[in-house]
Short mmCIF file of C-alpha atoms in Angstrom, two decimals:
data_model
loop_
_atom_site.label_atom_id
_atom_site.label_comp_id
_atom_site.label_asym_id
_atom_site.label_seq_id
_atom_site.Cartn_x
_atom_site.Cartn_y
_atom_site.Cartn_z
CA MET A 1 -8.51 2.67 -26.70
CA ILE A 2 -7.48 3.16 -22.98
CA ILE A 3 -9.51 3.64 -20.19
CA ASP A 4 -8.79 3.83 -16.58
CA ALA A 5 -12.17 2.24 -15.37
CA HIS A 6 -11.92 4.12 -11.87
CA SER A 7 -10.01 7.11 -10.30
CA HIS A 8 -11.94 9.50 -8.63
CA VAL A 9 -11.93 12.98 -9.24
CA THR A 10 -8.61 14.56 -8.03
CA LEU A 11 -7.60 17.92 -7.84
CA PRO A 12 -6.27 20.17 -9.40
CA ILE A 13 -7.83 18.12 -12.26
CA GLN A 14 -5.80 19.40 -15.18
CA GLU A 15 -2.97 17.84 -12.96
CA HIS A 16 -5.04 14.48 -13.49
CA ILE A 17 -5.99 14.77 -17.19
CA LYS A 18 -2.12 16.06 -17.99
CA ALA A 19 -1.30 12.24 -15.90
CA MET A 20 -3.64 10.67 -18.92
CA ASP A 21 -1.92 11.99 -21.53
CA GLU A 22 1.43 11.42 -19.87
CA ALA A 23 0.34 7.41 -19.18
CA GLY A 24 -1.50 7.24 -22.66
CA ILE A 25 -5.04 6.76 -20.99
CA ASP A 26 -7.68 8.13 -23.44
CA LYS A 27 -10.64 8.01 -21.48
CA THR A 28 -11.48 7.12 -17.32
CA PHE A 29 -14.83 6.54 -15.46
CA LEU A 30 -14.67 9.15 -13.16
CA PHE A 31 -15.83 8.39 -9.60
CA SER A 32 -17.04 11.32 -7.07
CA THR A 33 -15.40 11.14 -3.15
CA THR A 34 -16.42 13.04 -0.71
CA PHE A 35 -12.08 13.95 0.59
CA HIS A 36 -8.79 14.54 -1.38
CA PRO A 37 -5.51 13.05 0.39
CA GLU A 38 -3.72 14.24 -2.84
CA THR A 39 -3.91 17.59 -1.65
CA SER A 40 -2.33 17.02 2.00
CA ALA A 41 0.61 19.14 2.53
CA ASN A 42 2.41 16.61 5.38
CA PHE A 43 1.95 13.94 7.05
CA ALA A 44 -0.36 13.99 9.91
CA GLU A 45 -3.26 16.08 7.27
CA VAL A 46 -2.80 12.35 5.21
CA LYS A 47 -3.68 11.07 8.79
CA THR A 48 -6.66 13.21 8.11
CA SER A 49 -7.54 11.85 5.22
CA MET A 50 -7.21 8.02 5.80
CA GLU A 51 -9.06 8.64 9.52
CA TYR A 52 -11.89 9.63 7.61
CA LEU A 53 -11.36 7.15 4.83
CA ASN A 54 -11.39 4.09 7.74
CA ASP A 55 -14.49 5.46 9.25
CA LEU A 56 -15.99 5.80 5.88
CA LEU A 57 -14.82 2.21 5.01
CA ALA A 58 -16.07 0.74 8.44
CA GLY A 59 -19.38 1.83 7.52
CA LYS A 60 -19.41 4.56 10.02
CA ILE A 61 -20.41 7.78 7.73
CA GLY A 62 -21.41 6.35 4.83
CA SER A 63 -24.66 7.52 4.50
CA VAL A 64 -24.09 11.50 4.84
CA VAL A 65 -26.34 12.67 1.73
CA GLU A 66 -24.91 16.64 1.85
CA ALA A 67 -21.51 15.49 1.79
CA ARG A 68 -22.16 13.38 -1.37
CA GLN A 69 -23.91 15.74 -3.31
CA LYS A 70 -21.47 17.99 -3.06
CA ALA A 71 -18.28 15.23 -4.63
CA VAL A 72 -21.21 14.88 -6.78
CA SER A 73 -20.91 18.36 -8.59
CA GLU A 74 -17.92 18.51 -8.26
CA LEU A 75 -17.62 16.03 -10.02
CA VAL A 76 -19.68 17.13 -12.73
CA GLU A 77 -18.14 20.19 -12.81
CA ALA A 78 -15.30 17.50 -13.75
CA ILE A 79 -16.78 16.51 -16.31
CA GLU A 80 -18.13 19.19 -17.87
CA GLN A 81 -14.27 20.39 -18.30
CA TYR A 82 -13.16 17.58 -20.09
CA PRO A 83 -16.31 15.49 -21.60
CA ASP A 84 -14.12 13.32 -23.92
CA ARG A 85 -12.17 12.04 -21.16
CA TYR A 86 -14.31 11.31 -18.00
CA ILE A 87 -17.42 9.29 -18.13
CA GLY A 88 -19.25 10.22 -14.12
CA PHE A 89 -20.22 7.60 -11.25
CA GLY A 90 -22.13 8.69 -9.17
CA THR A 91 -22.14 8.10 -5.62
CA VAL A 92 -25.41 6.94 -3.55
CA PRO A 93 -25.83 7.18 -0.15
CA VAL A 94 -27.24 4.02 1.06
CA GLY A 95 -30.15 3.21 4.09
CA LEU A 96 -33.22 5.35 2.24
CA ASN A 97 -36.01 4.25 1.96
CA LEU A 98 -37.11 2.91 -1.75
CA ASN A 99 -38.43 6.39 -2.67
CA ASP A 100 -35.85 8.40 -1.64
CA THR A 101 -33.17 6.09 -3.63
CA LEU A 102 -34.99 6.43 -6.50
CA GLN A 103 -35.60 9.95 -6.26
CA TYR A 104 -32.04 10.72 -5.24
CA VAL A 105 -31.56 8.76 -8.81
CA ASN A 106 -33.38 10.31 -10.66
CA ASP A 107 -31.98 14.18 -9.75
CA VAL A 108 -28.20 13.35 -9.22
CA ILE A 109 -27.12 10.25 -11.14
CA TYR A 110 -30.11 10.16 -14.41
CA LYS A 111 -30.59 14.17 -14.47
CA ASN A 112 -26.42 14.09 -14.32
CA HIS A 113 -25.98 11.87 -17.75
CA LEU A 114 -23.94 10.49 -14.97
CA ALA A 115 -23.10 6.57 -16.76
CA GLY A 116 -23.10 3.89 -13.37
CA MET A 117 -23.29 3.94 -9.82
CA GLY A 118 -20.79 3.93 -6.88
CA GLU A 119 -18.21 3.47 -5.40
CA PHE A 120 -20.02 1.98 -2.90
CA PRO A 121 -18.29 1.73 1.19
CA LEU A 122 -19.82 -0.83 2.73
CA GLY A 123 -19.08 -2.23 6.19
CA SER A 124 -19.28 -5.57 6.70
CA GLY A 125 -22.98 -7.29 7.17
CA GLN A 126 -24.26 -4.35 5.24
CA THR A 127 -24.82 -5.42 2.33
CA HIS A 128 -28.51 -5.77 1.99
CA LEU A 129 -28.15 -2.16 2.51
CA LEU A 130 -27.50 -1.94 -1.59
CA LYS A 131 -31.23 -3.49 -2.36
CA ASN A 132 -33.00 -0.33 -3.22
CA VAL A 133 -29.60 1.11 -5.48
CA PHE A 134 -30.62 -2.35 -7.46
CA ILE A 135 -34.01 -1.64 -7.77
CA ALA A 136 -33.55 2.19 -8.66
CA SER A 137 -31.09 0.76 -11.28
CA GLN A 138 -33.17 -1.53 -12.81
CA GLU A 139 -35.49 1.38 -12.74
CA PHE A 140 -33.02 3.47 -14.53
CA HIS A 141 -32.11 1.49 -17.35
CA ASN A 142 -29.85 -1.12 -15.33
CA LEU A 143 -27.18 1.33 -14.26
CA PRO A 144 -23.87 -0.43 -13.59
CA ILE A 145 -23.27 -0.91 -9.57
CA TRP A 146 -19.74 -0.63 -8.56
CA VAL A 147 -18.88 -2.22 -5.12
CA HIS A 148 -16.03 -1.58 -3.42
CA ALA A 149 -14.95 -5.39 -2.39
CA PHE A 150 -11.07 -4.82 -0.33
CA PHE A 151 -11.74 -5.17 3.12
CA PRO A 152 -13.15 -4.74 5.41
CA LEU A 153 -15.63 -7.19 3.38
CA THR A 154 -15.75 -10.88 3.97
CA PHE A 155 -16.24 -13.40 1.35
CA GLN A 156 -20.03 -13.98 2.57
CA ASP A 157 -20.01 -10.16 2.17
CA ILE A 158 -19.16 -10.64 -1.40
CA LYS A 159 -21.24 -13.61 -2.12
CA ASP A 160 -24.01 -11.75 -0.53
CA ILE A 161 -23.24 -8.90 -3.89
CA ALA A 162 -22.82 -12.03 -5.84
CA GLU A 163 -26.38 -12.72 -4.85
CA PHE A 164 -27.91 -9.68 -6.41
CA ALA A 165 -26.83 -10.00 -9.32
CA LYS A 166 -28.03 -13.21 -10.18
CA THR A 167 -31.62 -10.89 -9.08
CA TYR A 168 -30.31 -8.43 -11.62
CA PRO A 169 -28.62 -10.08 -14.71
CA GLN A 170 -28.95 -7.28 -16.68
CA ILE A 171 -27.38 -5.05 -14.06
CA PRO A 172 -24.12 -4.94 -14.67
CA VAL A 173 -21.79 -5.40 -10.87
CA ILE A 174 -18.46 -4.12 -10.46
CA LEU A 175 -16.55 -5.99 -7.33
CA GLY A 176 -13.61 -2.86 -7.00
CA HIS A 177 -9.89 -4.21 -6.69
CA LEU A 178 -10.46 -8.51 -6.91
CA GLY A 179 -11.98 -9.18 -3.94
CA GLY A 180 -9.82 -8.12 -1.75
CA ILE A 181 -7.62 -10.43 -0.07
CA ASN A 182 -10.26 -13.00 -1.01
CA TRP A 183 -10.11 -12.97 -4.96
CA LEU A 184 -9.36 -16.76 -5.08
CA GLU A 185 -13.15 -17.42 -4.21
CA THR A 186 -14.46 -14.61 -5.74
CA ILE A 187 -13.19 -15.79 -9.26
CA GLU A 188 -15.22 -18.68 -9.61
CA LEU A 189 -18.60 -16.43 -8.83
CA VAL A 190 -16.94 -13.98 -11.60
CA LYS A 191 -16.97 -17.30 -13.85
CA GLU A 192 -20.30 -18.41 -12.98
CA ILE A 193 -22.82 -15.01 -13.12
CA PRO A 194 -21.94 -13.31 -16.48
CA ASN A 195 -22.58 -10.01 -15.49
CA LEU A 196 -20.14 -9.94 -12.69
CA TYR A 197 -16.97 -8.24 -13.74
CA LEU A 198 -13.38 -7.07 -11.20
CA ASP A 199 -11.96 -4.01 -10.95
CA THR A 200 -7.72 -4.57 -11.32
CA SER A 201 -7.16 -1.63 -8.49
CA ALA A 202 -5.43 -2.34 -5.47
CA TYR A 203 -4.12 -5.63 -6.20
CA TYR A 204 -1.15 -6.09 -3.89
CA SER A 205 0.65 -9.01 -5.33
CA THR A 206 1.72 -8.53 -9.02
CA PHE A 207 1.17 -12.63 -9.07
CA VAL A 208 -2.10 -12.75 -8.06
CA LEU A 209 -3.33 -10.32 -10.71
CA GLY A 210 -1.54 -11.94 -14.04
CA THR A 211 -3.52 -14.90 -12.17
CA ILE A 212 -6.69 -13.61 -12.04
CA ILE A 213 -6.29 -11.04 -15.81
CA ASN A 214 -5.52 -14.65 -17.10
CA GLU A 215 -8.04 -16.56 -16.09
CA VAL A 216 -10.72 -14.28 -16.72
CA PRO A 217 -9.23 -11.35 -19.21
CA GLU A 218 -13.30 -10.74 -20.10
CA LYS A 219 -13.87 -10.10 -16.81
CA CYS A 220 -11.88 -7.98 -15.44
CA LEU A 221 -11.72 -3.74 -15.27
CA PHE A 222 -8.67 -1.68 -15.73
CA GLY A 223 -9.02 0.51 -13.14
CA VAL A 224 -6.50 2.84 -11.41
CA ASP A 225 -7.40 3.39 -7.94
CA ARG A 226 -6.47 7.34 -8.38
CA PRO A 227 -5.45 8.95 -5.81
CA PHE A 228 -4.54 5.83 -4.94
CA GLY A 229 -2.62 3.91 -7.46
CA ASP A 230 -0.62 5.15 -10.08
CA LEU A 231 -1.39 5.39 -14.28
CA GLN A 232 2.05 4.73 -15.65
CA LEU A 233 2.55 1.76 -12.64
CA SER A 234 -1.02 0.31 -12.92
CA LYS A 235 -0.59 -0.12 -16.81
CA ASN A 236 3.24 -0.43 -16.92
CA THR A 237 1.34 -3.73 -14.31
CA ILE A 238 -1.17 -5.04 -16.78
CA LEU A 239 0.91 -5.01 -20.16
CA ARG A 240 3.81 -6.86 -18.25
CA TYR A 241 1.36 -9.14 -16.43
CA ALA A 242 -0.77 -10.64 -20.26
CA LYS A 243 0.86 -13.40 -21.61
CA THR A 244 -1.34 -12.12 -25.23
CA PRO A 245 -2.11 -8.83 -26.32
CA GLU A 246 -5.92 -9.99 -25.96
CA VAL A 247 -5.21 -9.97 -22.75
CA SER A 248 -4.01 -6.92 -22.35
CA ASN A 249 -6.66 -4.47 -24.67
CA ALA A 250 -9.57 -6.56 -23.17
CA VAL A 251 -8.90 -5.70 -19.59
CA LEU A 252 -7.16 -1.96 -20.21
CA GLY A 253 -10.12 -1.32 -22.54
CA GLU A 254 -12.59 -3.15 -24.29
CA ASN A 255 -14.35 -4.84 -21.67
CA ALA A 256 -15.01 -1.24 -20.67
CA ILE A 257 -16.26 -0.39 -23.87
CA ARG A 258 -18.20 -3.08 -23.84
CA LEU A 259 -19.81 -2.45 -20.69
CA LEU A 260 -20.68 0.81 -20.99
CA ASN A 261 -21.00 0.95 -24.96
CA ILE A 262 -18.99 3.61 -25.69
CA THR A 263 -18.46 4.49 -29.11
CA GLY A 264 -15.33 7.23 -29.52
CA MET B 1 23.83 -1.28 -3.59
CA ILE B 2 20.69 -2.43 -4.59
CA ILE B 3 19.07 -4.98 -2.09
CA ASP B 4 15.99 -6.76 -1.98
CA ALA B 5 15.90 -7.30 1.44
CA HIS B 6 12.36 -9.80 1.32
CA SER B 7 12.11 -12.32 -1.45
CA HIS B 8 11.51 -16.74 -1.30
CA VAL B 9 13.44 -18.96 -2.90
CA THR B 10 12.13 -19.25 -6.82
CA LEU B 11 13.20 -22.18 -9.17
CA PRO B 12 14.75 -22.52 -11.30
CA ILE B 13 17.33 -19.49 -8.79
CA GLN B 14 18.69 -19.17 -12.27
CA GLU B 15 15.87 -16.95 -13.12
CA HIS B 16 15.34 -15.41 -10.53
CA ILE B 17 19.64 -13.96 -10.60
CA LYS B 18 18.57 -13.29 -14.10
CA ALA B 19 15.72 -11.49 -13.09
CA MET B 20 18.02 -8.75 -10.42
CA ASP B 21 20.35 -9.10 -12.79
CA GLU B 22 17.47 -7.03 -15.20
CA ALA B 23 16.82 -4.93 -12.25
CA GLY B 24 19.27 -3.60 -11.58
CA ILE B 25 19.27 -5.67 -7.42
CA ASP B 26 22.35 -6.45 -6.62
CA LYS B 27 22.00 -8.24 -3.01
CA THR B 28 18.37 -10.63 -1.81
CA PHE B 29 17.58 -11.47 1.64
CA LEU B 30 16.63 -15.05 0.02
CA PHE B 31 13.96 -16.35 2.22
CA SER B 32 13.04 -20.19 2.76
CA THR B 33 9.73 -21.27 1.88
CA THR B 34 7.89 -24.46 1.33
CA PHE B 35 5.57 -24.56 -2.05
CA HIS B 36 6.42 -22.54 -4.92
CA PRO B 37 3.09 -21.50 -7.46
CA GLU B 38 5.88 -19.81 -9.30
CA THR B 39 6.26 -23.12 -11.12
CA SER B 40 2.39 -23.60 -11.39
CA ALA B 41 1.17 -24.63 -14.98
CA ASN B 42 -2.08 -23.42 -14.69
CA PHE B 43 -4.68 -22.01 -12.74
CA ALA B 44 -6.19 -24.93 -11.29
CA GLU B 45 -2.26 -25.63 -9.88
CA VAL B 46 -2.29 -21.85 -9.08
CA LYS B 47 -5.55 -22.37 -6.77
CA THR B 48 -3.66 -25.36 -4.68
CA SER B 49 -0.91 -23.18 -4.36
CA MET B 50 -2.73 -20.51 -2.64
CA GLU B 51 -5.14 -23.03 -0.66
CA TYR B 52 -1.90 -23.89 1.17
CA LEU B 53 -0.32 -20.95 1.61
CA ASN B 54 -3.72 -19.25 3.09
CA ASP B 55 -3.45 -22.31 5.63
CA LEU B 56 -0.36 -21.51 6.44
CA LEU B 57 -1.54 -17.30 6.79
CA ALA B 58 -4.64 -18.63 9.52
CA GLY B 59 -1.96 -20.73 11.45
CA LYS B 60 -2.93 -24.23 10.56
CA ILE B 61 -0.14 -25.57 8.78
CA GLY B 62 2.54 -23.72 10.91
CA SER B 63 4.82 -25.95 12.32
CA VAL B 64 5.65 -28.31 10.17
CA VAL B 65 9.24 -28.64 11.32
CA GLU B 66 10.09 -32.15 8.20
CA ALA B 67 9.17 -29.45 6.03
CA ARG B 68 10.27 -26.53 7.08
CA GLN B 69 13.72 -28.12 7.32
CA LYS B 70 12.98 -29.72 3.46
CA ALA B 71 12.37 -26.02 2.86
CA VAL B 72 15.91 -24.44 4.75
CA SER B 73 18.14 -26.93 2.96
CA GLU B 74 16.60 -25.55 -0.62
CA LEU B 75 17.43 -22.54 0.71
CA VAL B 76 20.96 -23.02 2.18
CA GLU B 77 21.88 -24.32 -1.47
CA ALA B 78 20.49 -21.26 -3.93
CA ILE B 79 22.96 -19.44 -1.11
CA GLU B 80 26.02 -21.96 -1.43
CA GLN B 81 24.95 -21.23 -5.79
CA TYR B 82 25.30 -17.91 -5.56
CA PRO B 83 26.81 -16.33 -2.18
CA ASP B 84 27.70 -13.36 -3.36
CA ARG B 85 24.06 -11.91 -4.66
CA TYR B 86 21.94 -14.34 -1.19
CA ILE B 87 21.94 -13.61 2.47
CA GLY B 88 19.73 -15.73 3.92
CA PHE B 89 16.39 -16.07 7.30
CA GLY B 90 15.87 -19.13 7.30
CA THR B 91 12.14 -20.15 8.67
CA VAL B 92 11.80 -21.37 12.10
CA PRO B 93 8.76 -23.63 13.06
CA VAL B 94 6.61 -21.63 16.22
CA GLY B 95 5.18 -23.26 19.45
CA LEU B 96 8.23 -25.79 20.20
CA ASN B 97 9.79 -25.74 23.65
CA LEU B 98 12.25 -23.15 24.29
CA ASN B 99 15.19 -26.20 24.80
CA ASP B 100 13.50 -26.95 20.67
CA THR B 101 13.90 -24.33 19.97
CA LEU B 102 17.53 -23.16 20.17
CA GLN B 103 18.52 -26.55 18.98
CA TYR B 104 16.58 -25.89 16.23
CA VAL B 105 18.16 -22.10 15.94
CA ASN B 106 21.75 -23.39 16.27
CA ASP B 107 21.22 -26.03 13.74
CA VAL B 108 19.71 -25.25 11.18
CA ILE B 109 19.89 -21.18 11.22
CA TYR B 110 23.44 -20.73 13.17
CA LYS B 111 25.52 -23.35 12.11
CA ASN B 112 23.94 -22.41 8.77
CA HIS B 113 25.23 -19.29 8.32
CA LEU B 114 21.39 -17.60 8.14
CA ALA B 115 21.68 -13.30 8.80
CA GLY B 116 18.82 -14.43 10.38
CA MET B 117 14.81 -15.64 10.85
CA GLY B 118 11.58 -15.65 8.76
CA GLU B 119 9.28 -15.41 7.24
CA PHE B 120 6.54 -15.77 10.33
CA PRO B 121 3.11 -16.61 9.36
CA LEU B 122 1.13 -16.12 12.60
CA GLY B 123 -2.30 -16.49 12.80
CA SER B 124 -4.10 -13.52 14.74
CA GLY B 125 -3.69 -14.12 18.56
CA GLN B 126 -0.31 -16.70 18.03
CA THR B 127 2.06 -13.47 18.12
CA HIS B 128 2.69 -15.08 21.32
CA LEU B 129 4.32 -18.44 20.02
CA LEU B 130 7.14 -15.78 19.19
CA LYS B 131 8.71 -15.58 22.65
CA ASN B 132 11.00 -17.96 22.17
CA VAL B 133 11.73 -17.24 19.27
CA PHE B 134 13.21 -14.21 20.56
CA ILE B 135 14.85 -16.02 23.50
CA ALA B 136 17.09 -17.93 21.20
CA SER B 137 17.99 -15.45 18.45
CA GLN B 138 18.72 -12.99 21.66
CA GLU B 139 21.11 -16.41 22.25
CA PHE B 140 22.46 -15.76 19.06
CA HIS B 141 23.37 -12.21 18.65
CA ASN B 142 20.48 -10.78 17.69
CA LEU B 143 19.44 -12.46 14.93
CA PRO B 144 16.72 -10.35 12.86
CA ILE B 145 12.63 -11.85 13.26
CA TRP B 146 11.28 -11.44 9.84
CA VAL B 147 6.87 -11.10 10.55
CA HIS B 148 4.48 -11.37 8.34
CA ALA B 149 2.27 -8.44 9.46
CA PHE B 150 -1.02 -8.47 6.50
CA PHE B 151 -3.62 -10.18 6.56
CA PRO B 152 -4.70 -12.43 8.96
CA LEU B 153 -3.17 -9.89 11.82
CA THR B 154 -5.23 -7.69 13.39
CA PHE B 155 -3.09 -4.27 15.12
CA GLN B 156 -3.90 -6.24 17.66
CA ASP B 157 -1.13 -8.62 16.81
CA ILE B 158 0.81 -6.02 15.56
CA LYS B 159 1.06 -4.11 19.18
CA ASP B 160 1.90 -7.98 20.42
CA ILE B 161 4.81 -7.92 18.16
CA ALA B 162 5.76 -4.08 18.96
CA GLU B 163 6.22 -5.18 22.07
CA PHE B 164 8.55 -8.11 22.07
CA ALA B 165 10.65 -5.49 20.15
CA LYS B 166 10.76 -3.05 22.74
CA THR B 167 11.70 -5.63 25.52
CA TYR B 168 14.69 -7.06 23.40
CA PRO B 169 15.78 -3.72 22.07
CA GLN B 170 18.73 -5.27 20.75
CA ILE B 171 17.25 -7.57 18.01
CA PRO B 172 15.87 -6.49 14.73
CA VAL B 173 12.48 -6.67 13.88
CA ILE B 174 10.60 -6.54 10.78
CA LEU B 175 7.44 -6.02 10.09
CA GLY B 176 6.50 -7.20 6.70
CA HIS B 177 4.19 -5.75 3.90
CA LEU B 178 4.08 -2.15 6.15
CA GLY B 179 1.03 -3.56 8.43
CA GLY B 180 -1.36 -4.63 5.76
CA ILE B 181 -4.04 -2.08 6.63
CA ASN B 182 -3.53 -2.10 9.69
CA TRP B 183 0.25 0.86 8.29
CA LEU B 184 -1.35 3.84 10.14
CA GLU B 185 -1.64 3.25 12.80
CA THR B 186 1.65 0.79 12.65
CA ILE B 187 3.74 3.91 11.16
CA GLU B 188 3.28 5.71 14.55
CA LEU B 189 4.92 2.04 16.28
CA VAL B 190 7.91 2.60 13.70
CA LYS B 191 8.38 6.48 15.05
CA GLU B 192 9.00 5.04 18.59
CA ILE B 193 10.78 1.76 18.16
CA PRO B 194 14.18 1.80 16.85
CA ASN B 195 14.50 -1.78 16.20
CA LEU B 196 11.91 -1.90 14.52
CA TYR B 197 10.94 -2.14 10.61
CA LEU B 198 9.26 -1.76 7.57
CA ASP B 199 9.08 -3.98 4.57
CA THR B 200 7.67 -2.35 1.19
CA SER B 201 6.58 -5.65 0.02
CA ALA B 202 2.61 -5.86 -0.97
CA TYR B 203 1.94 -2.80 -1.05
CA TYR B 204 -1.69 -1.87 -2.37
CA SER B 205 -1.92 1.53 -3.04
CA THR B 206 1.52 4.19 -3.97
CA PHE B 207 -0.15 6.47 -2.11
CA VAL B 208 -0.38 4.63 1.19
CA LEU B 209 3.59 3.84 -0.44
CA GLY B 210 4.59 7.05 -1.06
CA THR B 211 3.84 8.31 2.36
CA ILE B 212 4.86 5.85 4.37
CA ILE B 213 8.64 6.03 2.45
CA ASN B 214 8.93 9.35 2.88
CA GLU B 215 7.83 10.09 6.81
CA VAL B 216 10.16 7.24 7.74
CA PRO B 217 12.84 6.61 5.42
CA GLU B 218 15.01 5.62 7.88
CA LYS B 219 12.88 2.77 8.98
CA CYS B 220 11.94 1.39 5.52
CA LEU B 221 13.00 -1.67 3.84
CA PHE B 222 12.39 -1.95 0.22
CA GLY B 223 10.80 -6.04 -0.11
CA VAL B 224 9.76 -7.90 -3.34
CA ASP B 225 8.29 -10.62 -1.90
CA ARG B 226 9.36 -12.73 -5.36
CA PRO B 227 7.17 -14.63 -6.10
CA PHE B 228 4.22 -12.80 -5.15
CA GLY B 229 5.38 -9.50 -5.93
CA ASP B 230 7.80 -8.26 -9.12
CA LEU B 231 11.56 -6.94 -9.18
CA GLN B 232 11.39 -3.75 -11.60
CA LEU B 233 7.89 -2.90 -10.78
CA SER B 234 8.73 -2.92 -7.18
CA LYS B 235 11.93 -1.42 -7.72
CA ASN B 236 10.18 1.83 -10.43
CA THR B 237 7.39 2.16 -7.16
CA ILE B 238 10.20 2.95 -4.74
CA LEU B 239 12.22 5.50 -7.37
CA ARG B 240 8.97 7.24 -8.43
CA TYR B 241 7.41 7.72 -4.96
CA ALA B 242 10.72 8.87 -3.05
CA LYS B 243 10.24 12.57 -2.64
CA THR B 244 14.18 12.98 -2.59
CA PRO B 245 17.37 10.47 -3.62
CA GLU B 246 18.18 9.85 0.01
CA VAL B 247 15.00 8.73 0.33
CA SER B 248 15.05 6.07 -2.01
CA ASN B 249 19.14 5.49 -1.69
CA ALA B 250 18.29 4.55 2.36
CA VAL B 251 14.74 2.01 1.45
CA LEU B 252 16.23 0.87 -1.56
CA GLY B 253 19.44 -0.54 -0.15
CA GLU B 254 21.22 1.86 2.90
CA ASN B 255 18.69 0.37 5.38
CA ALA B 256 19.40 -2.87 4.20
CA ILE B 257 23.16 -2.67 4.66
CA ARG B 258 23.39 -1.51 8.41
CA LEU B 259 20.77 -3.67 9.49
CA LEU B 260 23.22 -6.76 9.08
CA ASN B 261 26.46 -4.78 8.36
CA ILE B 262 27.19 -5.86 5.51
CA THR B 263 30.40 -4.89 4.38
CA GLY B 264 29.86 -5.67 0.45
#
């Protein structure tokens, strides 16, 4: 079974399912989104979308509760349409107090049967805001936590997230985008901490990607990050750079299956 | 004609030519290199190579004249073996005084019939070191200048490079790697400045790459950045995301041909 363990809701949903069929991807871990660059009609619209994303990644608009609830509604609707193709990860606002975080996770994640929490786009120096999210994960059967770990995060931020993973060894923690430019140091953390994983999306070098998946094949989850990545090209890259079928099988599906105890 | 306008010398040379043949790439703008990660036998060796690269990109070891001269010798030897497949770009140390820079460019670039200068890996805040390189370019018939513009460069650094391009409108200036995370602002500079170009290598999102090549097709040069990128996958990506054959033809070859007046 081939699993894209990280893509966002893209519109129309049917186009995504068609692209999964064409690329031979069985299931997607589907993440909510508060914006839809894939629907841009021209460069000006792309620009507006990307400026929104930059603000989001700078941690400027990460806590807008209403936008996130709307995004989760859109996610839940997509999963209801294709329950055998999608497994949901829902975003949770950071910066809420513990009671509000627990209430939010109960109402939005747990009641909607979502399998994990994320993507968390934090500004550099904001990783402490994940504390209540980790406590909430523990309360709700150790929901996996997925953190954007490309720019603007520094290696210090990534180390801080790794410390959370050490403190909560039952909670799977996925570092998005291989740790970005900090991949070389990040790989050592992933080797050391059993519940710390890497997502392969947004690789900027196939040499780097190949080095990582062959060094820690059991810790890498294939991710596309649609609409930013391409299903077919991303899958082809893993197949081309995995040194053995064991490596590509682990990365393209087996690790994700084990992470969420997927049975079919 | 399909041209990879940015790859480094990789060993053995014959393997590169074979990969070019398999991917249908006619010519490569070949850049010198002071290290060879592609020859790493294991992860420890890759790590040593990448730590060297990180120091290089941090501007810590950019001026090592001897290492660069050796790299240019290796480059010249490769071109002599495959003169119809390779066109050379040679590195020049920054931080030399003007006389020494002129002498170096004369001895190493001009006398070896290299077509351009680069890749320049500058630390953030170091772009002023390019001044003598621009003066030398002008002295030697406006040799194109190719600058690494991914991490660690900030948008301020990229703006500084763009100012050089404005000051020297006859010198083609290529910003490597699409300007990295600063691509959205960089694209506006490229629209404004006729002699400022983008190299497509190290894209981390096919959505971003597609947006750029379709918005400024005449300003983009297809680059692979071997050993870090993959010839076939990089070419497939351009073909998949170009909205028209005019766009893919321009990016995959025509722009590079025009830039260097290649005749066959």
